[in-house]
mmCIF file of C-alpha atoms in Angstrom:
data_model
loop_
_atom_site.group_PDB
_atom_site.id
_atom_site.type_symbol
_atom_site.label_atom_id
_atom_site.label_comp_id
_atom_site.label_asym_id
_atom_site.label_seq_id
_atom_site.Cartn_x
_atom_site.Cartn_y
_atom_site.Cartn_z
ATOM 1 C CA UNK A 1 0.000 0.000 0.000
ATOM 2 C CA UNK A 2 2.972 2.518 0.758
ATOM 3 C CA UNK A 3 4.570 1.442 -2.776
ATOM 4 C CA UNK A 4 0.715 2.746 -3.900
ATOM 5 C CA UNK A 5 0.528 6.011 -2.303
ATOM 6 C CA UNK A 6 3.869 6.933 -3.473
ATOM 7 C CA UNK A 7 3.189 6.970 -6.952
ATOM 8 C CA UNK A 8 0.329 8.861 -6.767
ATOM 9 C CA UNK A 9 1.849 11.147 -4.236
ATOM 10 C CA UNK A 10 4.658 11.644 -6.716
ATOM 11 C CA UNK A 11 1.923 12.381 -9.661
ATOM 12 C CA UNK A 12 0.154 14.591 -6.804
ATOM 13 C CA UNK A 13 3.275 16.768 -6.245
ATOM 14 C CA UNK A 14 4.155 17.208 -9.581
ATOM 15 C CA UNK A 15 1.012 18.537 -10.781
ATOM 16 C CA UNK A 16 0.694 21.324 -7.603
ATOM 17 C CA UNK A 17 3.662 23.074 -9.336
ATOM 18 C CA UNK A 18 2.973 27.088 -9.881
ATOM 19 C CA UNK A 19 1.250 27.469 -13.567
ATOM 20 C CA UNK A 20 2.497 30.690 -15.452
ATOM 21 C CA UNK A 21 0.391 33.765 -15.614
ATOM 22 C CA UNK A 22 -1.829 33.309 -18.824
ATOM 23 C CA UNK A 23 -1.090 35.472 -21.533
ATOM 24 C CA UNK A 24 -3.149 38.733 -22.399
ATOM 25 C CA UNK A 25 -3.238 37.937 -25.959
ATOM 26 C CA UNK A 26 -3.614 35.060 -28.481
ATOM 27 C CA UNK A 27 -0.457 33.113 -28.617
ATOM 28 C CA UNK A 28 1.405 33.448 -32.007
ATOM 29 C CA UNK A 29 2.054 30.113 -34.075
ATOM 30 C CA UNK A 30 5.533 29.859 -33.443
ATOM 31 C CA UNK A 31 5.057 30.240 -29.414
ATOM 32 C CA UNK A 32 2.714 27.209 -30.073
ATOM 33 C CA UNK A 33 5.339 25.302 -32.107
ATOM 34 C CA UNK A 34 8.360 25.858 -30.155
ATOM 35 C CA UNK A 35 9.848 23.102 -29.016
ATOM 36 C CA UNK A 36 8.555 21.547 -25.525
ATOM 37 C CA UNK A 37 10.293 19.284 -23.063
ATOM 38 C CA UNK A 38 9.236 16.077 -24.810
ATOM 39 C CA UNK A 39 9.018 14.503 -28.236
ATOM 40 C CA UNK A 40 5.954 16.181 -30.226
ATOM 41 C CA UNK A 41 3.799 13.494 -30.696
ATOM 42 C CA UNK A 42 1.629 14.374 -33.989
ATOM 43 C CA UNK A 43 0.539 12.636 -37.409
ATOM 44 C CA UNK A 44 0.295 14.024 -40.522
ATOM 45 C CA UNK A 45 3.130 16.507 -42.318
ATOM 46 C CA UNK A 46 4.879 18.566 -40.800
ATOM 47 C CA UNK A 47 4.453 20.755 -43.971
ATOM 48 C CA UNK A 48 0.543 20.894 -43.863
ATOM 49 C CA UNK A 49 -1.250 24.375 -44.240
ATOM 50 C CA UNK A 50 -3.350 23.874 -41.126
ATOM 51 C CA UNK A 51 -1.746 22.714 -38.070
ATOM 52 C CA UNK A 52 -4.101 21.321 -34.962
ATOM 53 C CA UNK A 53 -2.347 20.755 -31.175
ATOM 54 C CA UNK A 54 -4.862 19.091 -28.741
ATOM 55 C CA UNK A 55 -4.256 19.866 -24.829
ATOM 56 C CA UNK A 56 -6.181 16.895 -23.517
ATOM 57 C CA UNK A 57 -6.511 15.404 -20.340
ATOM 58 C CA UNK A 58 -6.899 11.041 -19.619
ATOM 59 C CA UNK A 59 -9.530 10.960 -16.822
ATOM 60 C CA UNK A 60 -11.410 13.957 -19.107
ATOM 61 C CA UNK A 61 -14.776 11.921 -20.415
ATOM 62 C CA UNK A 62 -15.098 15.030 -23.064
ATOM 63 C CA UNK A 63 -11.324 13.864 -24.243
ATOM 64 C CA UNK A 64 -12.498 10.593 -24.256
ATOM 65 C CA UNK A 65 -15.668 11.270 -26.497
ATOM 66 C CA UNK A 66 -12.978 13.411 -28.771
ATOM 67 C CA UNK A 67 -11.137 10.679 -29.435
ATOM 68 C CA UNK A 68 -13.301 8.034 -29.487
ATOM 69 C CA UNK A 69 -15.863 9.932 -31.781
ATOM 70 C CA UNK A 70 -14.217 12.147 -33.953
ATOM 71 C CA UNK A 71 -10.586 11.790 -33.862
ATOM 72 C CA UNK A 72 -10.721 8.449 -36.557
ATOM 73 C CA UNK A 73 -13.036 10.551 -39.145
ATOM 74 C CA UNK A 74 -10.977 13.750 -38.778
ATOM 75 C CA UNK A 75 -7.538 11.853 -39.006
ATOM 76 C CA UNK A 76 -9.293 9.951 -42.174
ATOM 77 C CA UNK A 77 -10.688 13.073 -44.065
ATOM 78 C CA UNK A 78 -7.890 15.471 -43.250
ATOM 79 C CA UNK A 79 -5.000 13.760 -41.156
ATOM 80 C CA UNK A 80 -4.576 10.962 -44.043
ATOM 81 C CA UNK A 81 -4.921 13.407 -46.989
ATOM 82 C CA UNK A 82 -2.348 15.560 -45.577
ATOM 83 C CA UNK A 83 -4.137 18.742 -45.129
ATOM 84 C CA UNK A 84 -3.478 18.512 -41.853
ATOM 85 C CA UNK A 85 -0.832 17.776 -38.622
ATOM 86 C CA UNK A 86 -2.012 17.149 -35.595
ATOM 87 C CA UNK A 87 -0.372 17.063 -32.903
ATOM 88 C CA UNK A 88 -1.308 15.754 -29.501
ATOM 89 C CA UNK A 89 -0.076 17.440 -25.797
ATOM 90 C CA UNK A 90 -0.968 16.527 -22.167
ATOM 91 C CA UNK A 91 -2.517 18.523 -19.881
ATOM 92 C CA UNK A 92 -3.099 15.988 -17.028
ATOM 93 C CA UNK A 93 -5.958 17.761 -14.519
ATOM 94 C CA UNK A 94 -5.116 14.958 -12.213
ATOM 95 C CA UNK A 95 -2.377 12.548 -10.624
ATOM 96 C CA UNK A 96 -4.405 9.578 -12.336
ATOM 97 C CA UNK A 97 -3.968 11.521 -15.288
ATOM 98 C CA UNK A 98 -0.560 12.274 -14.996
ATOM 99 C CA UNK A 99 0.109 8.857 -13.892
ATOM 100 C CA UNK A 100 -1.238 7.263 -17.702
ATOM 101 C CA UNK A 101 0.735 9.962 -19.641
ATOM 102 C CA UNK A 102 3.864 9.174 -18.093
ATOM 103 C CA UNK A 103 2.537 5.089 -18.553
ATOM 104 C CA UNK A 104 2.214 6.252 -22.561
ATOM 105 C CA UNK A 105 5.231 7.888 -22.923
ATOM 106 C CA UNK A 106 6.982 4.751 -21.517
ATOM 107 C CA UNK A 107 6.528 2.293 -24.029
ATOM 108 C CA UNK A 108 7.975 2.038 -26.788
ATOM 109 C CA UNK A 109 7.062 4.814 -30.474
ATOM 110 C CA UNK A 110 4.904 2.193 -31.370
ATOM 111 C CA UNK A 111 2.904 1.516 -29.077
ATOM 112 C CA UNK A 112 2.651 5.442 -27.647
ATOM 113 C CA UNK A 113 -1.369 6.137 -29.494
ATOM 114 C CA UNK A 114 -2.636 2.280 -28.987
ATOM 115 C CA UNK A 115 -1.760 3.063 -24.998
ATOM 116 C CA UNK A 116 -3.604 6.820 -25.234
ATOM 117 C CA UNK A 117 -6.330 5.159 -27.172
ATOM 118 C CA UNK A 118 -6.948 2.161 -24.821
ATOM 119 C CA UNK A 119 -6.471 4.310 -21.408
ATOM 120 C CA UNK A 120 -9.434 6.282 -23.058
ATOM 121 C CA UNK A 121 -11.785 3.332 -23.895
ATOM 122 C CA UNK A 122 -10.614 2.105 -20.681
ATOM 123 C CA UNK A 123 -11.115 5.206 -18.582
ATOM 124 C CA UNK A 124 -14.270 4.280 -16.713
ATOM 125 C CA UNK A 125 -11.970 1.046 -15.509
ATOM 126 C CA UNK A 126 -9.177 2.831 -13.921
ATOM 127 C CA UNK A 127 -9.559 7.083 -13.404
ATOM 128 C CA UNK A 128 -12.598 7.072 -10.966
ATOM 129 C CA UNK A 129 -11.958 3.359 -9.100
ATOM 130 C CA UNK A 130 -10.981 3.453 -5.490
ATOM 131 C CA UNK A 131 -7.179 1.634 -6.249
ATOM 132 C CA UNK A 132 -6.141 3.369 -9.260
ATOM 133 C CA UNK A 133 -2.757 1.933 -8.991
ATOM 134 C CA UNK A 134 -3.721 -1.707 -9.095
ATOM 135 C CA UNK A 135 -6.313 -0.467 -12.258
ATOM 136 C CA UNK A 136 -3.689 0.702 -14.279
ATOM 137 C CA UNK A 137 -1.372 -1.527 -13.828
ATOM 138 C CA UNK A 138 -4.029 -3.933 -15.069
ATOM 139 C CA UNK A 139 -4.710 -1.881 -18.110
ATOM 140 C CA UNK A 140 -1.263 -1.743 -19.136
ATOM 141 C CA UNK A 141 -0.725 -5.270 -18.739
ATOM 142 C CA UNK A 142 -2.731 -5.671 -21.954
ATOM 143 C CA UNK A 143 0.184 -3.384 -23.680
ATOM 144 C CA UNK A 144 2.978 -6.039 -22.184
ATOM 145 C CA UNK A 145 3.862 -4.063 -19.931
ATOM 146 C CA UNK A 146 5.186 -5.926 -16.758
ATOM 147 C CA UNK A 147 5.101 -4.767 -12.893
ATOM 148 C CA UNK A 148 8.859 -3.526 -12.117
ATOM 149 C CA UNK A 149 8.415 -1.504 -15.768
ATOM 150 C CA UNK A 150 5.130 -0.365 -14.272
ATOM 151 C CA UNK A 151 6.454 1.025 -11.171
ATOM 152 C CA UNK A 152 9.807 2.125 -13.047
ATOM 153 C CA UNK A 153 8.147 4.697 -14.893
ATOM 154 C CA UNK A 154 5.679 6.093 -12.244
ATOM 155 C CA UNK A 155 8.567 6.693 -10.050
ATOM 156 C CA UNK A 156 10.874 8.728 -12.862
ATOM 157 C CA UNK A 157 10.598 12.189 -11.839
ATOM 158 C CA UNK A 158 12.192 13.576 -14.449
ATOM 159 C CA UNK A 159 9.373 12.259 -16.549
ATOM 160 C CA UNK A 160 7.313 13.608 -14.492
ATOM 161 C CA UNK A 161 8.676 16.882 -14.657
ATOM 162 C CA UNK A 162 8.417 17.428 -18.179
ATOM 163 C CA UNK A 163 4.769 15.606 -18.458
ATOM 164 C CA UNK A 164 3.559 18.991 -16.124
ATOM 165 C CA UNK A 165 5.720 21.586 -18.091
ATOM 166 C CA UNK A 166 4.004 20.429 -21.067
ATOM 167 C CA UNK A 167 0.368 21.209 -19.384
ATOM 168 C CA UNK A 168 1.930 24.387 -17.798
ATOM 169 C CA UNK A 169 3.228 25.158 -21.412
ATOM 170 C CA UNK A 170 -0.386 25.068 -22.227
ATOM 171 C CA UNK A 171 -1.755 27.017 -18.719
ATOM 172 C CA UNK A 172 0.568 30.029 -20.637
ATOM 173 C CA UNK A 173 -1.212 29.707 -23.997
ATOM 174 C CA UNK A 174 -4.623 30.308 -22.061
ATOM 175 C CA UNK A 175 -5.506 26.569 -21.278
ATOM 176 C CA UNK A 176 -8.014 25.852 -18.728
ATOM 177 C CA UNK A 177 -9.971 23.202 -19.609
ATOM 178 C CA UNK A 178 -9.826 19.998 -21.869
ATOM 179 C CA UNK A 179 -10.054 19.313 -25.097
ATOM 180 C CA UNK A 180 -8.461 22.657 -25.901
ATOM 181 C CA UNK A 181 -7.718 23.141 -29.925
ATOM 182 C CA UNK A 182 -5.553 25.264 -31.428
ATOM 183 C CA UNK A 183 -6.054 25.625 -35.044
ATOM 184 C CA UNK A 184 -3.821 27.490 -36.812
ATOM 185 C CA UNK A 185 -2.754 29.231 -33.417
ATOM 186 C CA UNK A 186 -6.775 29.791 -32.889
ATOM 187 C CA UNK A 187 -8.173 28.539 -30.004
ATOM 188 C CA UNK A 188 -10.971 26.783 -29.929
ATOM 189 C CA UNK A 189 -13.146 24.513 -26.505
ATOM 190 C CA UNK A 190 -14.349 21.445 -26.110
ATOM 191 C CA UNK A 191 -14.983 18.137 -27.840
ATOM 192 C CA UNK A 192 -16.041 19.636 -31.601
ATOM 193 C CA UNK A 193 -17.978 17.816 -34.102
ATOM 194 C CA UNK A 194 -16.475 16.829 -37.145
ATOM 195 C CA UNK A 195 -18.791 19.595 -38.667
ATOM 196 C CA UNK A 196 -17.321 22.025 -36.397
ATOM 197 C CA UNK A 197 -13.559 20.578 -37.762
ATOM 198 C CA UNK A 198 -14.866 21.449 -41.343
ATOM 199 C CA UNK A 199 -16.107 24.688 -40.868
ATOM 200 C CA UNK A 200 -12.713 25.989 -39.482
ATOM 201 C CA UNK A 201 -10.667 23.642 -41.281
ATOM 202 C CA UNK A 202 -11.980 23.920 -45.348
ATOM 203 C CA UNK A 203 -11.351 27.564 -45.346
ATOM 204 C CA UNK A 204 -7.854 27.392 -43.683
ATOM 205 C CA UNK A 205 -7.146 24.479 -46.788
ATOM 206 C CA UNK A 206 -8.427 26.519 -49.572
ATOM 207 C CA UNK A 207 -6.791 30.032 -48.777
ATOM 208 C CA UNK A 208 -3.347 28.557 -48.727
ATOM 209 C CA UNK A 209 -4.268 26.850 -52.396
ATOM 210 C CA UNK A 210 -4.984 30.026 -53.465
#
């Protein structure tokens, strides 16, 4: 039980750190593209004239419906036709949170999405249980993953470090709830419909053909 509450007293303490003052005004694109303390983890080109980075949260039910819902259409209709990047950021709300981003970032390229995609379908099993610990570590058994890996990477600090300046990264840019979009450096709320996508997205694709 001690081994227990310490990593989720770790995740706990790293996510009370101080959050920057949010900005006055609309963050430029490059602010939003600078380089971060991990590995951008995005699909699509890098070239594409609309660029989309998701602050998202595990345990967030509204992330969940995101990806679960829309994410496969909008990666097929603008992702795969390379129209668009997207690129994917935490912003962990919680330790539990916290706790499956650093699990993610842990495994191997691969198998980084199939681990964000089945903490999400899985999320009802693990972020609101009473032993979250023992829940995970179930969940990511179905990736391979193995106890002494398990407890390995909830107790890297460093990791943890970097998985909260990430989300404060995104507290600066005006953050404060989850999904948050940025499209084209535009922010925009909450889980949006693939209609919503369009409407932003077809005019962004059509004035840089012209």
């Amino acid at each position: 039980m001690k081994r227990r509450n310490l990593i989720f007293g770790m995740a706990a303490v790293g996510m009370s750190a101080t959050y920057p003052a949010l900005l006055a005004a609309q963050p430029t694109r490059e602010a939003l593209l600078a380089p971060g303390p991990l590995p951008e983890k995005s699909f699509g080109p890098d070239d594409a004239s609309v660029t989309i980075i998701e602050y998202a949260s595990l345990t967030c039910p509204h992330c969940r419906t995101f990806h679960v819902n829309v994410w496969p259409e909008l990666k097929k209709k603008y992702v795969d036709t390379r129209q668009v990047r997207f690129i994917m950021r935490e912003f962990p709300f919680d330790p539990r949170a916290s706790a499956g981003f650093m699990l993610a970032r842990c495994v191997s390229d691969d198998k980084w999405y199939p681990t964000i995609d089945l903490l999400y379908r899985t999320q009802d099993n693990w972020a609101r249980v009473s032993d979250g610990t023992a829940a995970l570590k179930s969940v990511m058994g179905m990736t391979g993953m193995g106890t002494a890996d398990f407890e390995k990477c909830l107790q890297d600090q460093a990791l943890l470090e970097k998985v909260t300046a990430v989300a404060e990264g995104g507290r600066s840019f005006g953050v404060d709830s989850t999904p948050t979009f940025f499209i084209n450096g535009q922010m925009q709320k909450g889980a949006l419909s693939i209609e919503r996508f369009s409407e932003i997205i077809d005019p962004l694709v059509a004035a840089a053909r012209q």
